[in-house]
Short mmCIF file of C-alpha atoms in Angstrom, two decimals:
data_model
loop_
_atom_site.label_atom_id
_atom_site.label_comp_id
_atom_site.label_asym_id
_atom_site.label_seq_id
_atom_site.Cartn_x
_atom_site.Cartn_y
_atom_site.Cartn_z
CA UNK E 470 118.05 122.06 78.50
CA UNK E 471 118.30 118.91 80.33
CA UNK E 472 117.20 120.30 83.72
CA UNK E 473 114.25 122.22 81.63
CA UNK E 474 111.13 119.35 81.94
CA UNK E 475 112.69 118.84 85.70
CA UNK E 476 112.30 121.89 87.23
CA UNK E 477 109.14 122.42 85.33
CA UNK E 478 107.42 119.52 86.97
CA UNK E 479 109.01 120.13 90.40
CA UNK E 480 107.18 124.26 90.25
CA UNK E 481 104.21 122.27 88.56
CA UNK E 482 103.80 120.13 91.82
CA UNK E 483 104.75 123.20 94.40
CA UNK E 484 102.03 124.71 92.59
CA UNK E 485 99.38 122.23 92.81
CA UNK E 486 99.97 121.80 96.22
CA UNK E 487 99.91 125.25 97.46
CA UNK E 488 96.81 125.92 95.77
CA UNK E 489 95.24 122.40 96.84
CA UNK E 490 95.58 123.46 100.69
CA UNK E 491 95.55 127.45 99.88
CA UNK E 492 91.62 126.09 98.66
CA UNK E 493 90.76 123.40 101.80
CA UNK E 494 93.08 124.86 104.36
CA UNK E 495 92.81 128.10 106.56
CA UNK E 496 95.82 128.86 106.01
CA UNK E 497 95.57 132.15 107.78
CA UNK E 498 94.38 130.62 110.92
CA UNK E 499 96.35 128.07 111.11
CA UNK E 500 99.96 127.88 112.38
CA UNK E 501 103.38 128.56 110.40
CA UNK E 502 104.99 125.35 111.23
CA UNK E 503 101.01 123.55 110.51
CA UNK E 504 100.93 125.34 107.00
CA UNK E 505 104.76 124.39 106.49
CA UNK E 506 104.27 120.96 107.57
CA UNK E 507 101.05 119.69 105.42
CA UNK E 508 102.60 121.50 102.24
CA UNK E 509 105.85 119.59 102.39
CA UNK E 510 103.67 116.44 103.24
CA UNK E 511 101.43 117.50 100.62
CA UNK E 512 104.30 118.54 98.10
CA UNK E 513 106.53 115.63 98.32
CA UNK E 514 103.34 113.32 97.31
CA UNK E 515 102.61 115.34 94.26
CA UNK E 516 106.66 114.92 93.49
CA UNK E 517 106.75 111.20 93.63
CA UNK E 518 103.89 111.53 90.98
CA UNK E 519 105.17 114.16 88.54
CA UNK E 520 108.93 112.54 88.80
CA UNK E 521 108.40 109.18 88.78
CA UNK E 522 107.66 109.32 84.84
CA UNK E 523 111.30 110.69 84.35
CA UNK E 524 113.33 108.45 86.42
CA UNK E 525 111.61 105.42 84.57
CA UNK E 526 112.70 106.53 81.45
CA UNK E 527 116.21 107.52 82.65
CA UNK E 528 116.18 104.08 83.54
CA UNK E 529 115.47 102.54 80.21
CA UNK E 530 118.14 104.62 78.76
CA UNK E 531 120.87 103.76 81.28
CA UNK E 532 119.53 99.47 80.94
CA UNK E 533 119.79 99.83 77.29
CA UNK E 534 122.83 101.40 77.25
CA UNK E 535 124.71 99.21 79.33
CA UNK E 536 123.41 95.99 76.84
CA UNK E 537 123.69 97.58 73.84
CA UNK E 538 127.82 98.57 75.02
CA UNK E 539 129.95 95.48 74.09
CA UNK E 540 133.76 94.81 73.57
CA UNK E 541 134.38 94.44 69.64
CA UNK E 542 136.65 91.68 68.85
CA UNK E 543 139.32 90.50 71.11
CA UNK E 544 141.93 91.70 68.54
CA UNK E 545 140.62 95.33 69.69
CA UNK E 546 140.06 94.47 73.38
CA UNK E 547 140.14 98.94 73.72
CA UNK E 548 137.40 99.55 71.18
CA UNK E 549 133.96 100.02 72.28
CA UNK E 550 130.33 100.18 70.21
CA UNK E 551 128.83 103.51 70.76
CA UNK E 552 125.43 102.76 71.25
CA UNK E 553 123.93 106.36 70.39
CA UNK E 554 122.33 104.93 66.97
CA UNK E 555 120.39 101.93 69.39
CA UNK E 556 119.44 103.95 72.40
CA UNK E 557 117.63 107.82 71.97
CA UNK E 558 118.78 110.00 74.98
CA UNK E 559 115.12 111.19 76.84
CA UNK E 560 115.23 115.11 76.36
CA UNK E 561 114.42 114.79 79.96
CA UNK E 562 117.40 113.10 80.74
CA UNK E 563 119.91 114.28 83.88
CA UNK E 564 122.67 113.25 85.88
CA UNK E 565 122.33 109.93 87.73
CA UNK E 566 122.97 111.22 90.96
CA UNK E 567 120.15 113.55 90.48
CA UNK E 568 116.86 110.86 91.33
CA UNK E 569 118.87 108.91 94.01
CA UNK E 570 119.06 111.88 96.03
CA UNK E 571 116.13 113.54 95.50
CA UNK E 572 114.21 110.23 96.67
CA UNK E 573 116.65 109.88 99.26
CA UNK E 574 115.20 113.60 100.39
CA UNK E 575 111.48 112.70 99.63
CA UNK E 576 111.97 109.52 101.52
CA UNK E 577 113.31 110.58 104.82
CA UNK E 578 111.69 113.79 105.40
CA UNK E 579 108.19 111.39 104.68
CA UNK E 580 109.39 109.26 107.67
CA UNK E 581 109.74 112.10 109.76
CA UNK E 582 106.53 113.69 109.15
CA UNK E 583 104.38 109.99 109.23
CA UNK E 584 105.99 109.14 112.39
CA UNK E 585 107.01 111.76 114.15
CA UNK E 586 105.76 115.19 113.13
CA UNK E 587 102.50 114.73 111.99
CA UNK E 588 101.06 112.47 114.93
CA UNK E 589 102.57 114.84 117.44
CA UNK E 590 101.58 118.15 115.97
CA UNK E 591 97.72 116.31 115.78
CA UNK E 592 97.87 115.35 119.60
CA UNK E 593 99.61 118.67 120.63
CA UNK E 594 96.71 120.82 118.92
CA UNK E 595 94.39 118.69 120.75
CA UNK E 596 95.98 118.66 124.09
CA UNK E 597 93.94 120.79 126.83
CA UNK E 598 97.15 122.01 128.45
CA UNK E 599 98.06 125.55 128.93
CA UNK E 600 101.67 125.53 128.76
CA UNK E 601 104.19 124.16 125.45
CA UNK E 602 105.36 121.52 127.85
CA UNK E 603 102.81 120.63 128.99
CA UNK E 604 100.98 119.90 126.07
CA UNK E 605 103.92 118.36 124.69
CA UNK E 606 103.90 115.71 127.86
CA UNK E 607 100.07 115.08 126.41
CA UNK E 608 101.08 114.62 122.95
CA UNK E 609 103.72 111.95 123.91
CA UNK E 610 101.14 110.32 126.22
CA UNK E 611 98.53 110.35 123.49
CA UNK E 612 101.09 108.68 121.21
CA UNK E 613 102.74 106.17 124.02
CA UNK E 614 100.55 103.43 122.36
CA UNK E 615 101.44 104.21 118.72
CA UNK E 616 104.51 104.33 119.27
CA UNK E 617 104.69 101.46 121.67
CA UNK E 618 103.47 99.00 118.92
CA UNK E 619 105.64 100.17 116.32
CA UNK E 620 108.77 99.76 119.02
CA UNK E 621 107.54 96.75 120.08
CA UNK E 622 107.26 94.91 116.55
CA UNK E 623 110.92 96.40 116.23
CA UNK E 624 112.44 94.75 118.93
CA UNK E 625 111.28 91.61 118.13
CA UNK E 626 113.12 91.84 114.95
CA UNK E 627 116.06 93.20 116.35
CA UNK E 628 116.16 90.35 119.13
CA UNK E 629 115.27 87.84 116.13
CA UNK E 630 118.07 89.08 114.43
CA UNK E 631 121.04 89.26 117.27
CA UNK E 632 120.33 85.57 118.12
CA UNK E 633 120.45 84.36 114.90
CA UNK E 634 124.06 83.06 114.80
CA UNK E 635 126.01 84.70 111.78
CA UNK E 636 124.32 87.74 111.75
CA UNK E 637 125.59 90.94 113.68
CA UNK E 638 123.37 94.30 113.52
CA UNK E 639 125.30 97.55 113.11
CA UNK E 640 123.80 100.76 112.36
CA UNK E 641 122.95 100.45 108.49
CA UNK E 642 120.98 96.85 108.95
CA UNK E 643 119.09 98.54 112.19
CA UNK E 644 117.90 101.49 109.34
CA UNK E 645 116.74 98.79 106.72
CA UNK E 646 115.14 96.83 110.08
CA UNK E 647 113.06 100.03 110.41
CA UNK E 648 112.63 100.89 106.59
CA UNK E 649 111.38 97.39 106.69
CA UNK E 650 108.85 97.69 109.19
CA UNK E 651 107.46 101.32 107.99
CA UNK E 652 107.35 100.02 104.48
CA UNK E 653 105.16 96.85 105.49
CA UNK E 654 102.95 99.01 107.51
CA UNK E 655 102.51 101.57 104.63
CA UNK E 656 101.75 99.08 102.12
CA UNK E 657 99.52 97.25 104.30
CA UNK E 658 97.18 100.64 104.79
CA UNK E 659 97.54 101.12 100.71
CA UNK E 660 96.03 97.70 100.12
CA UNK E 661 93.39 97.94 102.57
CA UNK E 662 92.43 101.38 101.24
CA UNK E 663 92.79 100.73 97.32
CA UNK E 664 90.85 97.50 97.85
CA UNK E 665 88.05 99.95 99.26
CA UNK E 666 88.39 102.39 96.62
CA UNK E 667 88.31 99.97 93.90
CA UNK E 668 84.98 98.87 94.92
CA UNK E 669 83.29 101.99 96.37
CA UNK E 670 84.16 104.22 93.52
CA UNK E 671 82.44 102.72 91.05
CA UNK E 672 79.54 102.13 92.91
CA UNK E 673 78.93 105.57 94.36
CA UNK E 674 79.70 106.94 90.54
CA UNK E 675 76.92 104.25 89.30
CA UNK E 676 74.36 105.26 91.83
CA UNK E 677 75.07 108.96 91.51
CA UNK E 678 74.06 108.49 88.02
CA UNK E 679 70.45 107.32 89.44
CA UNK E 680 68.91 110.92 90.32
CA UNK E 681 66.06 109.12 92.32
CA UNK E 682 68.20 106.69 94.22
CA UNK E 683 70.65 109.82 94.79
CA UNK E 684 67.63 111.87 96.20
CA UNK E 685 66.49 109.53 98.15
CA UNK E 686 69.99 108.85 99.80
CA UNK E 687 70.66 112.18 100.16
CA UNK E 688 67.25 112.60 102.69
CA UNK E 689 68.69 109.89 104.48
CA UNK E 690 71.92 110.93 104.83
CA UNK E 691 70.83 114.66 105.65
CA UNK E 692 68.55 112.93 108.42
CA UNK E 693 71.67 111.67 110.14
CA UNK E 694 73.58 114.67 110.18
CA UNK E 695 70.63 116.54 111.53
CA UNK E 696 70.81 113.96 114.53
CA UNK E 697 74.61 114.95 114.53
CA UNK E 698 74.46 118.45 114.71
CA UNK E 699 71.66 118.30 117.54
CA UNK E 700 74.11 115.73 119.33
CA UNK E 701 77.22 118.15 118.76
CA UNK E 702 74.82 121.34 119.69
CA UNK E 703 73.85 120.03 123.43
CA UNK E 704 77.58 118.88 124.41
CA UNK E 705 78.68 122.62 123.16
CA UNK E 706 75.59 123.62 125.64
CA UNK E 707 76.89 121.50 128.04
CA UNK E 708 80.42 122.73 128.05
CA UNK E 709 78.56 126.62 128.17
CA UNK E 710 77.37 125.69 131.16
CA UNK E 711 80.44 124.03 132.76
CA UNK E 712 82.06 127.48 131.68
CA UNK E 713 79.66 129.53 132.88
CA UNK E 714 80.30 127.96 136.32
CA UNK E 715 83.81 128.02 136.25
CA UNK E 716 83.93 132.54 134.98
CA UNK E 717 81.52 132.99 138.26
CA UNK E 718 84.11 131.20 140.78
CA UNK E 719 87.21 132.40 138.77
CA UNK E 720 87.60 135.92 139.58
CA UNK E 721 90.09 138.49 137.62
CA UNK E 722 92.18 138.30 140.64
CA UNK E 723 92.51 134.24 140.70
CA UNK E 724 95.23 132.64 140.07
CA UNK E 725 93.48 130.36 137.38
CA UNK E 726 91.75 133.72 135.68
CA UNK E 727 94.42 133.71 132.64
CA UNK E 728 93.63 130.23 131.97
CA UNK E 729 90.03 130.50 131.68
CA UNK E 730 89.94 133.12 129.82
CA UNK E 731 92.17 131.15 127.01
CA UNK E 732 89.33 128.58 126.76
CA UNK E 733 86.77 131.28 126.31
CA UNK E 734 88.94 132.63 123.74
CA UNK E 735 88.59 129.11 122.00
CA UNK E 736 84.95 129.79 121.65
CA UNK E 737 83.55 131.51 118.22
CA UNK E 738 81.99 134.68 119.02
CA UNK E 739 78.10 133.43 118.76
CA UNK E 740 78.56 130.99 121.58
CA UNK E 741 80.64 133.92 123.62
CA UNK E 742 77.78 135.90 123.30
CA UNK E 743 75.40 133.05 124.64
CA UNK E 744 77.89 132.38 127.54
CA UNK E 745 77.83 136.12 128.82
CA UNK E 746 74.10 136.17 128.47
CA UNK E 747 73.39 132.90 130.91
CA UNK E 748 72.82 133.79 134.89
CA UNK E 749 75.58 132.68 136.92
CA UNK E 750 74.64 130.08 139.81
CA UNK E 751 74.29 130.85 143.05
CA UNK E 752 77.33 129.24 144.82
CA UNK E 753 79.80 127.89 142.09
CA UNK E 754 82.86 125.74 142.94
CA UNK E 755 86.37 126.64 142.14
CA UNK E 756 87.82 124.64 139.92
CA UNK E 757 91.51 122.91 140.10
CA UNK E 758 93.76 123.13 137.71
CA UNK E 759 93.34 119.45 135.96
CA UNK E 760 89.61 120.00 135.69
CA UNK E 761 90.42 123.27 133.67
CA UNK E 762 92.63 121.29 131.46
CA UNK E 763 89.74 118.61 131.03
CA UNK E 764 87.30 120.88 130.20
CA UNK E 765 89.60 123.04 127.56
CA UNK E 766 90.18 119.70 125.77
CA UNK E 767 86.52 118.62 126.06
CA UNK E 768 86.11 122.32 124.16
CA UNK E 769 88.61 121.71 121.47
CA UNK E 770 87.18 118.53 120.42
CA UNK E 771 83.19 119.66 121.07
CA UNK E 772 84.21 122.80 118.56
CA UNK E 773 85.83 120.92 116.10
CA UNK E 774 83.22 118.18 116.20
CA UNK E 775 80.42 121.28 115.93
CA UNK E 776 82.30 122.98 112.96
CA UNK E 777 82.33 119.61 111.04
CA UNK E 778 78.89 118.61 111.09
CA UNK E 779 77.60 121.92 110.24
CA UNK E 780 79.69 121.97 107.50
CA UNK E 781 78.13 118.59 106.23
CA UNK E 782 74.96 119.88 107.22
CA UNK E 783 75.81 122.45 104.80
CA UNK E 784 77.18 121.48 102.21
CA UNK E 785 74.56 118.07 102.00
CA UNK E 786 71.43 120.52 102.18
CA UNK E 787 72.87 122.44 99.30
CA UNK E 788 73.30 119.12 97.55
CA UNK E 789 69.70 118.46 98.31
CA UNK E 790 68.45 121.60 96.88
CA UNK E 791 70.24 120.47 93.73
CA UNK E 792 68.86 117.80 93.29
CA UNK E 793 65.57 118.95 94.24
CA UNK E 794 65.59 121.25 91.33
CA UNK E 795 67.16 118.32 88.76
CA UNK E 796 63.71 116.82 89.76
CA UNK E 797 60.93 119.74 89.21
CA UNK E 798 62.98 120.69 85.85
CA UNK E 799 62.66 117.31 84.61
CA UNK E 800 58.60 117.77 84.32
CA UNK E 801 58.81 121.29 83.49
CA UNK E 802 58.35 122.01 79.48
CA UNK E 803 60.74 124.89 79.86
CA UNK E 804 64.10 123.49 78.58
CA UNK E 805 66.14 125.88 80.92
CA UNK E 806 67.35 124.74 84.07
CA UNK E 807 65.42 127.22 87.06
CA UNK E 808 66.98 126.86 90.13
CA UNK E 809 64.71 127.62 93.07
CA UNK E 810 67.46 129.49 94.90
CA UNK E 811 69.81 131.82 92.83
CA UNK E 812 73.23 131.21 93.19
CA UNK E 813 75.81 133.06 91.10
CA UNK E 814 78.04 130.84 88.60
CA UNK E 815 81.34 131.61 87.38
CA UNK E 816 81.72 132.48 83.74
CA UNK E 817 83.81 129.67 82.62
CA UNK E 818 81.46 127.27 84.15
CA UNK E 819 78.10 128.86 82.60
CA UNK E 820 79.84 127.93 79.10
CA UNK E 821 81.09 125.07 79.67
CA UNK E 822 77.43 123.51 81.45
CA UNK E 823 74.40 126.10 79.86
CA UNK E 824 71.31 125.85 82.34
CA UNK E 825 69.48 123.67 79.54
CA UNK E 826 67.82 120.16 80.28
CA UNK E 827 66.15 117.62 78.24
CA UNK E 828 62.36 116.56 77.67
CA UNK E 829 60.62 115.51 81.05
CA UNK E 830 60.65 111.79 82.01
CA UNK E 831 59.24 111.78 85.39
CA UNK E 832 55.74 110.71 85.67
CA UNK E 833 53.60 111.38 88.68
CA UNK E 834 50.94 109.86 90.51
CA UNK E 835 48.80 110.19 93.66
CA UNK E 836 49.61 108.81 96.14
CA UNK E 837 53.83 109.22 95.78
CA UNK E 838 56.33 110.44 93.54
CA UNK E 839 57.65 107.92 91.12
CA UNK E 840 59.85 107.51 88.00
CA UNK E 841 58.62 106.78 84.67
CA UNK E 842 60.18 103.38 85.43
CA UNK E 843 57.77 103.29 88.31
CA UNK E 844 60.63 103.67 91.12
CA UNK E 845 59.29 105.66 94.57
CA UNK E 846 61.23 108.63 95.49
CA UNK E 847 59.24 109.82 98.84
CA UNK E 848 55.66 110.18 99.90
CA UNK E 849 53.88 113.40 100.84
CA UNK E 850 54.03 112.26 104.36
CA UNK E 851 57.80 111.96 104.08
CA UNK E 852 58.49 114.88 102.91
CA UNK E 853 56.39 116.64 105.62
CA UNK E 854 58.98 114.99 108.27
CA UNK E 855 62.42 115.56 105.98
CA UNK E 856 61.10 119.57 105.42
CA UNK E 857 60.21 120.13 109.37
CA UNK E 858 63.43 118.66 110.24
CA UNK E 859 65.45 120.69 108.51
CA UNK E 860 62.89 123.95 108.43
CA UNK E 861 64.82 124.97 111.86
CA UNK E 862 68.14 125.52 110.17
CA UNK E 863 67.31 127.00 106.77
CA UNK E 864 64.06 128.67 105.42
CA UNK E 865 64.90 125.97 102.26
CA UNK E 866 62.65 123.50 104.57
CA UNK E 867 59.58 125.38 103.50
CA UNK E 868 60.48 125.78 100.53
CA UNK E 869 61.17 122.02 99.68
CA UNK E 870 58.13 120.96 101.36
CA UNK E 871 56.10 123.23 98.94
CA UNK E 872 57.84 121.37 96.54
CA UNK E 873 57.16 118.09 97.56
CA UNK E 874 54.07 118.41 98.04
CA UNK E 875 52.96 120.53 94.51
CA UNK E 876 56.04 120.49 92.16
CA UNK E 877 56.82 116.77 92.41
CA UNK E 878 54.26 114.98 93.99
CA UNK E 879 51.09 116.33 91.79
CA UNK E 880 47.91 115.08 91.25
CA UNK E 881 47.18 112.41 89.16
CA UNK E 882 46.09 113.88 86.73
CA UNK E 883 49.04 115.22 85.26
#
């Protein structure tokens, strides 16, 4: 019965983390020893958080145990208080050897994957070499300065420390040296980026809750990422053509042939189909082997880079259409929510947030769209230049501009 809440909040956290990366991971594409690695990472963070509860009150039982237990009377030096009637055993309560080593566990296999692991499996996957070593030879040269630094601030501890007279270093003080050092470092990072989070949360919830403000920053912010996914478009182009160079000098009989064909693996099967339809030139140069393994890491990065904005691109359009519709239902005297693209809901979540709205509040005038407070969203003009801009990826361009221009931004004379 004691191990019962334990156990239960160790499957609890294996749970949520499986299902946390099983949701934002590809777990399918990715690697074994990937998958393995960010769920342990993953896992052990949701322990320290589901655990920590119980070892705190362990700890208040053991501390009020040990000063509620006192010697009776010198005349019975062998007779002890019990203190069961002052201090209530946790129903959660285990062995004390239990948290020491689990933390012990959490602890060290966290070092290993912060320092060691985790850098080197993010270097290796972007490494342009074709063999394991060699890509492990880029990893390590990728992390020479990381590692450098962290070496270097612990040698001048450990040279601080042998010349101070008194002192000798054997091998447990050397492990607190570097405990020491990773612990500063980790704190230092959760400082800066609470100290962030204390003051951007808040203001990103305050000014979500202004839908005009939120509109208006969402244009903006799609605008950007349009100029990102142009900018991530012509360096895949760019890297098409460098490829389509180096498949006309490579034949299937060259010795480099295997390895070119590994980067043109890399590429998703839209842009392989663009590659095989461009001419080959007329008199392309062989390339060496270093220039393949510059161009298959310029491919890895200009891929990742190109799946990442269109994702944003994505998922901030979507966001746009939202809030698109938020705005023509406010005016509208139906009091159901119409979305202008139908997108199936779950169940659950059709219960638990009805498509109904409120009374209109926006009012509307001529020559912009504003708020009943008098606040300008975007002029007619604007919304011309947001809609073209993103009429090229999504027929939802036309179909906001229409909007603009006779949902929201009506005459005056409604």
């Amino acid at each position: 019965m004691a191990y019962t809440l334990f156990v239960i909040e160790i499957i609890s956290a294996f749970i949520l983390a499986a299902t946390l990366l099983y949701r934002y991971g590809d777990c399918y594409r990715n690697h074994i020893l990937v998958t393995v690695s960010v769920l342990t990472a993953w896992y052990f963070s949701f322990v320290i958080m589901f655990i920590l509860p119980l070892d705190v009150s362990s700890t208040f039982y053991r501390q009020c145990i040990d000063n509620s237990t006192t010697a009776t009377p010198e005349a019975d030096p062998g007779i002890t208080a019990t203190p069961e009637k002052q201090c209530q055993e946790p129903w959660s309560y285990v062995p004390d050897s239990v948290f020491p080593n689990l933390w012990r566990i959490v602890y060290w296999t966290s070092q290993c994957l912060t320092w060691l692991i985790m850098p080197m499996m993010q270097s290796y996957s972007k490494a342009g070499d074709f063999t394991v070593k060699g890509k492990l030879k880029s990893a390590l040269v990728d992390n020479a300065i990381y590692y450098g630094s962290y070496l270097f601030i612990c040698g001048i501890l450990l040279i601080y420390i042998a010349l101070k007279p008194g002192v000798y270093l054997d091998g447990p003080k050397i492990k607190a040296i570097a405990s020491s050092a990773s612990n500063t470092w980790g704190l230092f990072l959760l400082i800066l980026l609470l100290g962030y989070s204390l003051v951007e949360v808040p203001r990103n919830l305050w000014n979500n809750s202004k839908r005009n403000y939120t509109l208006t920053y969402t244009y903006f912010k799609i605008a950007k990422l349009s100029t990102d996914k142009c900018e991530a478009e012509e360096t895949v182009d760019e890297i098409l053509e460098s490829l389509n160079s180096v498949t006309a000098a490579v034949g299937p009989g060259h010795p480099l042939h295997q390895h070119v064909e590994t980067i043109v693996q890399k590429l998703p099967i839209q842009l392989r189909d663009k590659l095989n339809s461009r001419a080959p030139p007329e008199r392309p140069t062989p390339p060496s082997l270093k220039s393949l393994v510059n161009l298959h890491k310029k491919t890895i990065k200009a891929l990742h880079v190109l799946q990442r904005t269109e994702t944003q691109w994505a998922l901030t359009l979507e966001r746009v259409l939202h809030l698109e519709d938020v705005a023509a239902n406010a005016r509208s005297p139906d009091a159901r929510f119409a979305h202008s693209f139908h997108t199936p809901r779950p169940r659950l979540a059709r219960l638990l947030y009805p498509p109904l709205v409120g009374n209109p509040i926006l009012g509307l005038h001529a020559g912009g769209c504003r708020t009943a407070e008098g606040s300008r969203v975007m002029t007619i003009h604007e919304a011309q230049g947001y809609a073209s801009a993103r009429s090229t990826s999504s027929r939802a361009g036309q179909k906001g501009f229409e909007y603009m221009t006779q949902a929201s931004c009506g005459s005056s004379s409604h």
